[in-house]
Tab-separated table of C-alpha atoms in Angstrom:
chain	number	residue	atom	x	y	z
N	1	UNK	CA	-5.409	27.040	-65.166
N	2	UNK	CA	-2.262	28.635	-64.141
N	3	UNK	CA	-0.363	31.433	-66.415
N	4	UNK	CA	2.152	28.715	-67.198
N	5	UNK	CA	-0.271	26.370	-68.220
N	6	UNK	CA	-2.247	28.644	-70.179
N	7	UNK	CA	1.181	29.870	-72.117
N	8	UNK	CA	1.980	26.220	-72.927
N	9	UNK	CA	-1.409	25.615	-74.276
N	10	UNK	CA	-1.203	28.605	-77.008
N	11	UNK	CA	2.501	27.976	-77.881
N	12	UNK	CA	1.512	24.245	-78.554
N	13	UNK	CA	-1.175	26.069	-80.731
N	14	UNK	CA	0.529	27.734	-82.119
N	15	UNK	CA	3.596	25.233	-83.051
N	16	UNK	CA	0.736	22.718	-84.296
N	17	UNK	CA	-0.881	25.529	-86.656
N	18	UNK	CA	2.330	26.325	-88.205
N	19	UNK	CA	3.372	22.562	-88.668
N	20	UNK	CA	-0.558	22.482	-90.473
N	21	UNK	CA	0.713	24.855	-92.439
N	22	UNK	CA	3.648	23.626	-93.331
N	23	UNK	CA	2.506	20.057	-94.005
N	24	UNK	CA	-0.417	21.106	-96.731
N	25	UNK	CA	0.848	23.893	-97.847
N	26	UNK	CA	0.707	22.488	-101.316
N	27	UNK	CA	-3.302	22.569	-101.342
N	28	UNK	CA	-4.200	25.355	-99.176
N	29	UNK	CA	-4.150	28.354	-101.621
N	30	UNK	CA	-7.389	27.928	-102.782
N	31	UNK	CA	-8.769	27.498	-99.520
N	32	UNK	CA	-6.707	30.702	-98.293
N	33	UNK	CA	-8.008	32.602	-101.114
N	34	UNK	CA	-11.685	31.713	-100.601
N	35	UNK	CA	-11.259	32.941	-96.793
N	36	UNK	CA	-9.835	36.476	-98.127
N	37	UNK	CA	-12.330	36.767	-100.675
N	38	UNK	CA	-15.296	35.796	-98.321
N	39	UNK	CA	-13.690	38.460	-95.528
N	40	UNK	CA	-13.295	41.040	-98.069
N	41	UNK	CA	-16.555	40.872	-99.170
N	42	UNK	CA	-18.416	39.938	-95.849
N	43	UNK	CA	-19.413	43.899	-95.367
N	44	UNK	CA	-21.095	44.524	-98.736
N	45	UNK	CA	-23.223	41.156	-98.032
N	46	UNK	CA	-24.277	41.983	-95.088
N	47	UNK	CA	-25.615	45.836	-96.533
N	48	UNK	CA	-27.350	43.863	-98.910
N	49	UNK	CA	-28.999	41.850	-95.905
N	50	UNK	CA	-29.921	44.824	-94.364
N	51	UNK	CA	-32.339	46.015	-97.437
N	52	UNK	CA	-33.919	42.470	-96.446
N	53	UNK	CA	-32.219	40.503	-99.469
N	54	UNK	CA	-31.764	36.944	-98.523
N	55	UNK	CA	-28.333	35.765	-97.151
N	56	UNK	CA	-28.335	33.336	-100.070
N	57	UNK	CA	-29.507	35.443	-102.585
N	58	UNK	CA	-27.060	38.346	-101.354
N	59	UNK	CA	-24.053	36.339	-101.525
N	60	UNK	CA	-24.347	34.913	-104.465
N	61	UNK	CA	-25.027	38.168	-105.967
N	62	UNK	CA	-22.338	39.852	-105.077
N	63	UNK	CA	-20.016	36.578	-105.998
N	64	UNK	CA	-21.309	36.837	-109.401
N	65	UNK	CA	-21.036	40.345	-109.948
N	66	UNK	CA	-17.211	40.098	-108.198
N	67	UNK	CA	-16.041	36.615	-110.233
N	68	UNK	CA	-17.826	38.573	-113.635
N	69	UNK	CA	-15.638	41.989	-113.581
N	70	UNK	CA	-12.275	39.613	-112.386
N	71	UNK	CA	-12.534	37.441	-115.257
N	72	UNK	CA	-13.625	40.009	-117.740
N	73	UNK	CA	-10.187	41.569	-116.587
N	74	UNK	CA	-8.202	38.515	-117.130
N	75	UNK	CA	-9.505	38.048	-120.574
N	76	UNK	CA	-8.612	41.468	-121.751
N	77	UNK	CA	-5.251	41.598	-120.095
N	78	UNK	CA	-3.525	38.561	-119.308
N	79	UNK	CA	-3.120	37.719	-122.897
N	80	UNK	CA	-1.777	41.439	-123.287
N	81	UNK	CA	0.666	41.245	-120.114
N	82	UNK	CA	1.858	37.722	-121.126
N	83	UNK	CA	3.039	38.953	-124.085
N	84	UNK	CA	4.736	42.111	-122.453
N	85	UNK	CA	6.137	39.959	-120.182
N	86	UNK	CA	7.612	37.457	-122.576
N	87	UNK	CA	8.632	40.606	-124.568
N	88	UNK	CA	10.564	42.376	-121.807
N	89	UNK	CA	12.317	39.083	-120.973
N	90	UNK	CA	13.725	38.998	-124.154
N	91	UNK	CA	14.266	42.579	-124.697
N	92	UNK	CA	15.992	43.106	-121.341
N	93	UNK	CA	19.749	41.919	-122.381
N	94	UNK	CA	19.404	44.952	-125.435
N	95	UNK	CA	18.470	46.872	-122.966
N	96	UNK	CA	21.299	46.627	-120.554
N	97	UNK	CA	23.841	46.469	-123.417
N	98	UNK	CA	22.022	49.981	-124.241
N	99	UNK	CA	22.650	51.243	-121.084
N	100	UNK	CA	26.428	49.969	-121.116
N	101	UNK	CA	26.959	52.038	-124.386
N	102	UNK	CA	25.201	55.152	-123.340
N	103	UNK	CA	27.265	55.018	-119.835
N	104	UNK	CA	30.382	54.471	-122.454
N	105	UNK	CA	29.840	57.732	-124.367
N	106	UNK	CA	29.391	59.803	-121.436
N	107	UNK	CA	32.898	58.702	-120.342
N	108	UNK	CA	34.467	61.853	-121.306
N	109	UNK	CA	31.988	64.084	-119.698
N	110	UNK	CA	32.436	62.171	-116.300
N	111	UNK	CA	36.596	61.819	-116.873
N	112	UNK	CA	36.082	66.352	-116.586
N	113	UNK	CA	34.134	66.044	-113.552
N	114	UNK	CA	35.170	63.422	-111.408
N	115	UNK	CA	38.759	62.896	-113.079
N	116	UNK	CA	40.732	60.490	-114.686
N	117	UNK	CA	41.280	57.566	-111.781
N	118	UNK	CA	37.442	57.816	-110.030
N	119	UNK	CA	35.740	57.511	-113.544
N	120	UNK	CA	38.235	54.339	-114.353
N	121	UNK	CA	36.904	53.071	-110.881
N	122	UNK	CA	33.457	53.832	-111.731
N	123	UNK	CA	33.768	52.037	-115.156
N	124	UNK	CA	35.511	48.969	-114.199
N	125	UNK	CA	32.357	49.098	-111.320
N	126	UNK	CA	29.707	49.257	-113.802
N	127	UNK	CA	31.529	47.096	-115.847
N	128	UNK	CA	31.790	43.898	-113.239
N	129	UNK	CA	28.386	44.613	-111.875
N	130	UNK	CA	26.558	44.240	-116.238
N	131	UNK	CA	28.454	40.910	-116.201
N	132	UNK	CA	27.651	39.829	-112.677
N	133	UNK	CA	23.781	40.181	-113.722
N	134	UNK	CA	23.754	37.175	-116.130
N	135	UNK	CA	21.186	38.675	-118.024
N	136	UNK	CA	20.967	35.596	-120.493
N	137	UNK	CA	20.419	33.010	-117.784
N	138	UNK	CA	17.520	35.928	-116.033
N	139	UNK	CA	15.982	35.629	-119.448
N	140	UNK	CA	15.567	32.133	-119.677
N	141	UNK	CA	14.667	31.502	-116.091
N	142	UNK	CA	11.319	34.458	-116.324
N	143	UNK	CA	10.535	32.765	-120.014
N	144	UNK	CA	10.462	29.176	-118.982
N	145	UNK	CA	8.609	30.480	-115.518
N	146	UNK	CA	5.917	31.774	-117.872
N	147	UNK	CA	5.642	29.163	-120.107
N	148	UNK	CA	5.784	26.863	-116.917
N	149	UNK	CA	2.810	29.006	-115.269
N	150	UNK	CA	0.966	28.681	-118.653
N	151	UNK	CA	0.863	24.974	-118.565
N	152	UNK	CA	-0.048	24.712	-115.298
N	153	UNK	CA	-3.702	24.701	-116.651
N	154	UNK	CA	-5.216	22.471	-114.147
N	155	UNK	CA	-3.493	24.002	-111.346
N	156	UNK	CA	-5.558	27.093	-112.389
N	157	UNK	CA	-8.354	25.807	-113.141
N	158	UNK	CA	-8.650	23.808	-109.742
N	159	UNK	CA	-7.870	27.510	-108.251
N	160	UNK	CA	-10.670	29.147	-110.100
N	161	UNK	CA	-13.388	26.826	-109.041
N	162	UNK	CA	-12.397	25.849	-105.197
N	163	UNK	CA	-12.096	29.193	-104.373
N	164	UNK	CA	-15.407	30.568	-104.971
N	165	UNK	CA	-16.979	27.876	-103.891
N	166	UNK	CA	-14.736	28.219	-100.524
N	167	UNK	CA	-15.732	31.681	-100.310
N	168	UNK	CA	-19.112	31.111	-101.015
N	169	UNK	CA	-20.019	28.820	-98.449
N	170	UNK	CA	-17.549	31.219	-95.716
N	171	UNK	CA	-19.796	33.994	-96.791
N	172	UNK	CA	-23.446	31.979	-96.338
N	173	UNK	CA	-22.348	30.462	-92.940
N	174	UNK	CA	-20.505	33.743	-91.608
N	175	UNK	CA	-22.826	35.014	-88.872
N	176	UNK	CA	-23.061	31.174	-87.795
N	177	UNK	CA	-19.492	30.596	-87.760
N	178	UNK	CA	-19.039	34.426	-85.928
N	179	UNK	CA	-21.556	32.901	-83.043
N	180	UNK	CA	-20.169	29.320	-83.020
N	181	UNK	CA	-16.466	30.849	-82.215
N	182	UNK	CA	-18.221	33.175	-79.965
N	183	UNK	CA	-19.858	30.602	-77.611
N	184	UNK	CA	-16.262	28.645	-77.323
N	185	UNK	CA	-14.995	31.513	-75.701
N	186	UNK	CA	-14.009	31.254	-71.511
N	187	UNK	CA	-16.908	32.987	-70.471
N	188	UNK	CA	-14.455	34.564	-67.098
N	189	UNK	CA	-12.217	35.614	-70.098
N	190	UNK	CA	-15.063	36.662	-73.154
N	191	UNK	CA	-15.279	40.125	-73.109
N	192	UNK	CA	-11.122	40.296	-72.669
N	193	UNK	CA	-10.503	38.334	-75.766
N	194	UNK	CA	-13.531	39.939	-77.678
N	195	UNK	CA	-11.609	42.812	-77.235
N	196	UNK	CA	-8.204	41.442	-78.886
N	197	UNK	CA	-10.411	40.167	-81.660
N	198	UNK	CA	-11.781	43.537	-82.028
N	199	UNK	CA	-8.399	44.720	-82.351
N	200	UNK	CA	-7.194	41.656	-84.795
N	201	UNK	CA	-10.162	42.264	-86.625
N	202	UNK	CA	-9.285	45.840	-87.600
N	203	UNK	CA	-5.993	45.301	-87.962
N	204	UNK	CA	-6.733	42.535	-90.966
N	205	UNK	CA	-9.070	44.940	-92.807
N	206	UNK	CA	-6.505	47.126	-92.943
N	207	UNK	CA	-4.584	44.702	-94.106
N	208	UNK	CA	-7.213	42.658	-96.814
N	209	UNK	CA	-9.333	45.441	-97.515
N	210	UNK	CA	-7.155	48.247	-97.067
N	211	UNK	CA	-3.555	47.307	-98.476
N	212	UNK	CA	-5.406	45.127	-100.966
N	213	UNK	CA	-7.654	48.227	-102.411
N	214	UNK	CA	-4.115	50.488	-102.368
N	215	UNK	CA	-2.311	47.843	-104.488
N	216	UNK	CA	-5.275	48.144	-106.475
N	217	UNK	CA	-5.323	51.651	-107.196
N	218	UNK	CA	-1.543	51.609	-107.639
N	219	UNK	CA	-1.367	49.005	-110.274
N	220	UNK	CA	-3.988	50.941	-112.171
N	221	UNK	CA	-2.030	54.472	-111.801
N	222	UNK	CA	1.445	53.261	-112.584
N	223	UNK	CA	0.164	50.931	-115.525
N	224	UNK	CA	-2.105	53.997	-116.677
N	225	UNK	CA	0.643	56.422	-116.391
N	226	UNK	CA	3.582	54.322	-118.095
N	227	UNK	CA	1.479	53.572	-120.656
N	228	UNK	CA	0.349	57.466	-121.372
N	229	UNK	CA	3.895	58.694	-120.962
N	230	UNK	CA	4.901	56.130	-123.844
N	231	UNK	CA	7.340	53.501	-122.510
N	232	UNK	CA	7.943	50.087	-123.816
N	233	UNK	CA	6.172	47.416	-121.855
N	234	UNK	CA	4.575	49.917	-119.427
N	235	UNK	CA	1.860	48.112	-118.692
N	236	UNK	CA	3.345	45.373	-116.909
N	237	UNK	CA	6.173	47.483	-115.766
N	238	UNK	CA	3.192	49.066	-113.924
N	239	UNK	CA	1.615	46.219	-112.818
N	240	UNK	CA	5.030	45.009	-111.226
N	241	UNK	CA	5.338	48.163	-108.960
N	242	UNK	CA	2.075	48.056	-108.337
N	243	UNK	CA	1.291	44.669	-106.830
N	244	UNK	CA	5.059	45.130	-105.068
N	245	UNK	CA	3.851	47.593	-103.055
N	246	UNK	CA	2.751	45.733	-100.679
N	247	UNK	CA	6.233	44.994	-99.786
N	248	UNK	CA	7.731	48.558	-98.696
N	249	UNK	CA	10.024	50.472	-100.796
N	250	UNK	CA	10.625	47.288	-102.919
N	251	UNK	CA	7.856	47.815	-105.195
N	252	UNK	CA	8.808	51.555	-106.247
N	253	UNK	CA	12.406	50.641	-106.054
N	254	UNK	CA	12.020	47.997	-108.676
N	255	UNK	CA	9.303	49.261	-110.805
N	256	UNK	CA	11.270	52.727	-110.816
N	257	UNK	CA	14.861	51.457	-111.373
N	258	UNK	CA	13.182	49.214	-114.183
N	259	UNK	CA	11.228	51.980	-115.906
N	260	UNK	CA	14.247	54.690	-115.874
N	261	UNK	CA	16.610	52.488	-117.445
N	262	UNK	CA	14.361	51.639	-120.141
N	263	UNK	CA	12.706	55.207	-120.850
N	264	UNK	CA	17.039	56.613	-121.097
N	265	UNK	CA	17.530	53.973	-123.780
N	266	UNK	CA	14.392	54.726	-125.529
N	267	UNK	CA	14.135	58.432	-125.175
N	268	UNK	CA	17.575	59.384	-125.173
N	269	UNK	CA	18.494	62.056	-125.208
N	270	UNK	CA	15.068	63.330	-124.829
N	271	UNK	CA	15.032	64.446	-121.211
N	272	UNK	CA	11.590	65.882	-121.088
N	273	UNK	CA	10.159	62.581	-121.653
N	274	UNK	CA	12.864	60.886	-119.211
N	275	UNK	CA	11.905	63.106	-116.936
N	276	UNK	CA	7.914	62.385	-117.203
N	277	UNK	CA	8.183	58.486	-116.310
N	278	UNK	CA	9.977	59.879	-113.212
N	279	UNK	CA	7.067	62.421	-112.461
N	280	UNK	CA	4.835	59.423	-112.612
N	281	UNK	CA	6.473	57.901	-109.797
N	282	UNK	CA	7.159	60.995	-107.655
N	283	UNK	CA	3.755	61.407	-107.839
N	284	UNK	CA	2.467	57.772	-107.344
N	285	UNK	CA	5.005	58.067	-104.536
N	286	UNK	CA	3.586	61.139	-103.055
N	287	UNK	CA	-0.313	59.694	-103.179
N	288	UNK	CA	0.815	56.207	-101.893
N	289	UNK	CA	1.956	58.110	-98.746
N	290	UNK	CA	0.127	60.995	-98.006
N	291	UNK	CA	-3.109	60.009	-99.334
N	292	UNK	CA	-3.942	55.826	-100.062
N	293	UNK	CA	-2.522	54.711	-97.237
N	294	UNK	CA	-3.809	57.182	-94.291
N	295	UNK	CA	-7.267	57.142	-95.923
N	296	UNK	CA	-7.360	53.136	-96.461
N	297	UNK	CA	-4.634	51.608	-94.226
N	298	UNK	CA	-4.486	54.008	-91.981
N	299	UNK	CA	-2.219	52.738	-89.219
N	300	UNK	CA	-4.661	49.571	-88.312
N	301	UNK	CA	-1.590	47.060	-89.168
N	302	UNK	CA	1.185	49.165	-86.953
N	303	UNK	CA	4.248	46.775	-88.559
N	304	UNK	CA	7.615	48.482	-88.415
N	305	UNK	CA	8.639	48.008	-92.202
N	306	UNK	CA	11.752	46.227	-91.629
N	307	UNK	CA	9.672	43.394	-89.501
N	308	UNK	CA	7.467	43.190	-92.301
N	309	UNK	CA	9.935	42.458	-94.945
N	310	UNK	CA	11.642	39.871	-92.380
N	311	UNK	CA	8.231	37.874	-92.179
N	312	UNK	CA	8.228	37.957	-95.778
N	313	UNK	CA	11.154	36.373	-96.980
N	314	UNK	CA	10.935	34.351	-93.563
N	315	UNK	CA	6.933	33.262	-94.650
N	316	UNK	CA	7.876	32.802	-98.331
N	317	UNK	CA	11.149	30.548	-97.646
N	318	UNK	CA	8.552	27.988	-95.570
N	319	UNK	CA	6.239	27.917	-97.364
N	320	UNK	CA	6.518	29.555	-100.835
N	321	UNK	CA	3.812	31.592	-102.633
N	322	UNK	CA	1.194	30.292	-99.621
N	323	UNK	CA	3.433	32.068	-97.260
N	324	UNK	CA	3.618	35.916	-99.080
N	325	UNK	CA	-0.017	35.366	-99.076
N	326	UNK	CA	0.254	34.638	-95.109
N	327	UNK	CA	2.729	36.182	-94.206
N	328	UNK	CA	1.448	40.239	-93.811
N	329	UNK	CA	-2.559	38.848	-92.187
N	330	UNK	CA	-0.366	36.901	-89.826
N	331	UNK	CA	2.103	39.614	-88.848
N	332	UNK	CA	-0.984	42.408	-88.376
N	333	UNK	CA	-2.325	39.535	-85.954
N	334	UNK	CA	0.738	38.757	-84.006
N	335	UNK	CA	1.552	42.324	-83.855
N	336	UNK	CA	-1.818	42.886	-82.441
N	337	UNK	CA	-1.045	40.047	-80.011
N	338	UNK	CA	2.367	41.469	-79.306
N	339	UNK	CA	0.687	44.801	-78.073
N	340	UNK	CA	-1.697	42.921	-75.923
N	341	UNK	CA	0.794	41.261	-74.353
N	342	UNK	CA	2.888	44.276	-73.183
N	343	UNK	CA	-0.066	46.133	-72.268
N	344	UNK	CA	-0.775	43.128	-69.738
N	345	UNK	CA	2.847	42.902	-68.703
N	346	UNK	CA	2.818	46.434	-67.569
N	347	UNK	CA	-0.094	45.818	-65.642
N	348	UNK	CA	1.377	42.527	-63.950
N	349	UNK	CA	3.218	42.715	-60.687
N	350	UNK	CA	6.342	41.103	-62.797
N	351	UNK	CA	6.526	45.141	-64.216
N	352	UNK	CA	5.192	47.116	-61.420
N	353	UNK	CA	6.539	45.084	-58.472
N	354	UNK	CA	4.712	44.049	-55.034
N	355	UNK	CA	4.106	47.696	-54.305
N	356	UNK	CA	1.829	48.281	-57.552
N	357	UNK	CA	4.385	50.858	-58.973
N	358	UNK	CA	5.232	52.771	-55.761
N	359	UNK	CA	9.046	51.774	-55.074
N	360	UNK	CA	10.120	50.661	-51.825
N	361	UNK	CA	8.117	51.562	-49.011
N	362	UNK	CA	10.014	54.515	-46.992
N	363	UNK	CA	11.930	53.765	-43.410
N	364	UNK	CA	9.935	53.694	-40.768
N	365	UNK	CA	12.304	55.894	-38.855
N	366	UNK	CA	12.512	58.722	-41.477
């Protein structure tokens, strides 16, 4: 098959895949789920295997044991966040209008430092942007979302049961399925494309495993944290930066903008407790960086950050909550593609030309 062919072939793929997507998006979560969970917990079945515990018995051990400690979870805090939540919706207006009046008292102190004309530009600023924020219609719209989510009982349900069976089946079949792909492979071609797998393979632990146990940690710090250092509705405040950090900067922006404002209108004007919520965050900041995500993630995805927020909004305006779920494992794997493909352009004659690299052949007569 020629190069054109073969490029045809995976772009029609490709283009059918997506259109999959696309077309049952509206009953693939569970099924998506079930293939994270049964990847994410492939590894610790197969140690199990190895101290000669049946594949059945194995997965179904560590399913139980998994499913156990995630609902025990949800049944101490969901009732606990849904109520924060609800709370914080309602709370948020008083908050702003706080904010305004705090802002308004320290107009004399700013009229001595920046002058007369730039504070009455900074006021009428602040001013247009409180009213631009429509807090009252925000309110409603994350209230009737949680009431909406809370109704949705068989959705959830459905969710709750598919899934682990999905995943429990992936897991029991794994090695089978592993061998079945393998055997479909072009045998001229196998140990290439092994090799990409290899690569896609790593790159999508450090995406499920790693990233996922990161978010993890960080949702228990900042929830920990915001609750210890006292500020209204810090548990879900935490929660929120927490399980937005998979998006970069967005998460800490958010959660930290969010948890300021609050702690100056409920501390004020004690600074040393202001001043603590931000510690929090320099801090969850600092081990995000320089510890979670070399240890965990390491750089196994290798997604510029700005790409990554692209595919996001790009992934979650096709196909909606399906396609934030998608829309990281699918960049790690075209990225890994992406490499793949330059490092074989570079080695074509397309890049190096028809003398291998070597520029024109010198004149005969020099």
């Amino acid at each position: 098959m020629s190069l054109r062919n073969q490029v045809l072939v995976w772009v029609g793929f490709l283009v059918a895949l997506a259109l999959s997507i696309w077309f049952f998006r509206g009953i693939l979560l569970p099924f998506v789920i079930g293939l994270a969970l049964a990847y994410l917990l492939n590894p610790v079945v197969a140690q199990l295997e190895k101290l000669r515990l049946n594949r059945g018995w194995a997965t179904a051990i560590v399913l139980v044991v998994v499913l156990s400690v995630i609902a025990w979870g949800m049944f101490l805090l969901v009732p606990l966040v849904v109520s924060q939540v609800i709370g914080l919706g309602q709370r948020l207006p008083g908050y702003v209008s706080d904010l305004q009046a705090l802002a308004n008292r320290a107009v004399p102190a700013l009229n001595e430092w920046l002058g007369p004309e730039r504070t009455l530009q900074l006021e009428h600023s602040l001013t247009e942007w409180f009213n631009s924020l429509n807090l009252p219609g925000i309110t409603a719209w994350v209230t009737g979302q949680i009431y909406q989510s809370s109704a949705s009982f068989i959705g959830t349900l459905g969710l709750a049961i598919v899934a682990p069976v999905v995943a429990f089946y992936l897991l029991l079949d794994w090695d089978g399925m592993v061998k079945g792909l393998d055997n479909l492979l072009p045998r001229a071609y196998r140990e290439e494309i092994q090799g990409v797998l290899a690569d896609i393979d790593r790159s999508m632990a450090g995406v499920i495993r790693g990233q996922g146990s990161v978010v993890l940690i960080l949702c228990v710090y900042y929830a920990t944290g915001l609750t210890l250092g006292g500020l209204s509705f810090g548990l879900v405040l935490g929660l929120i930066t927490g399980l937005l950090s998979f998006i970069p900067y967005v998460g800490f922006v958010i959660g930290f903008g969010l948890s300021v404002g609050i702690a100056i209108v409920q501390f004020w004007p004690d600074w040393f407790r202001i001043i603590i919520i931000g510690i929090v965050f320099g801090v969850g900041q600092f081990l995000e960086g320089n510890v979670l995500y070399p240890k965990l993630v390491g750089s196994s995805i290798g997604i510029n950050p700005v790409w990554l927020m692209l595919a996001l909004l790009a992934f979650a305006q096709l196909f909606g909550f399906l396609g934030l779920l998608l829309a990281v494992p699918l960049s790690a794997i075209a990225a890994v593609l992406l490499r793949y493909s330059v490092r074989k352009y570079k080695a074509s004659p397309l890049y190096l030309g028809p003398n291998g690299g070597g520029g024109d052949k010198p004149d005969a007569a020099a």
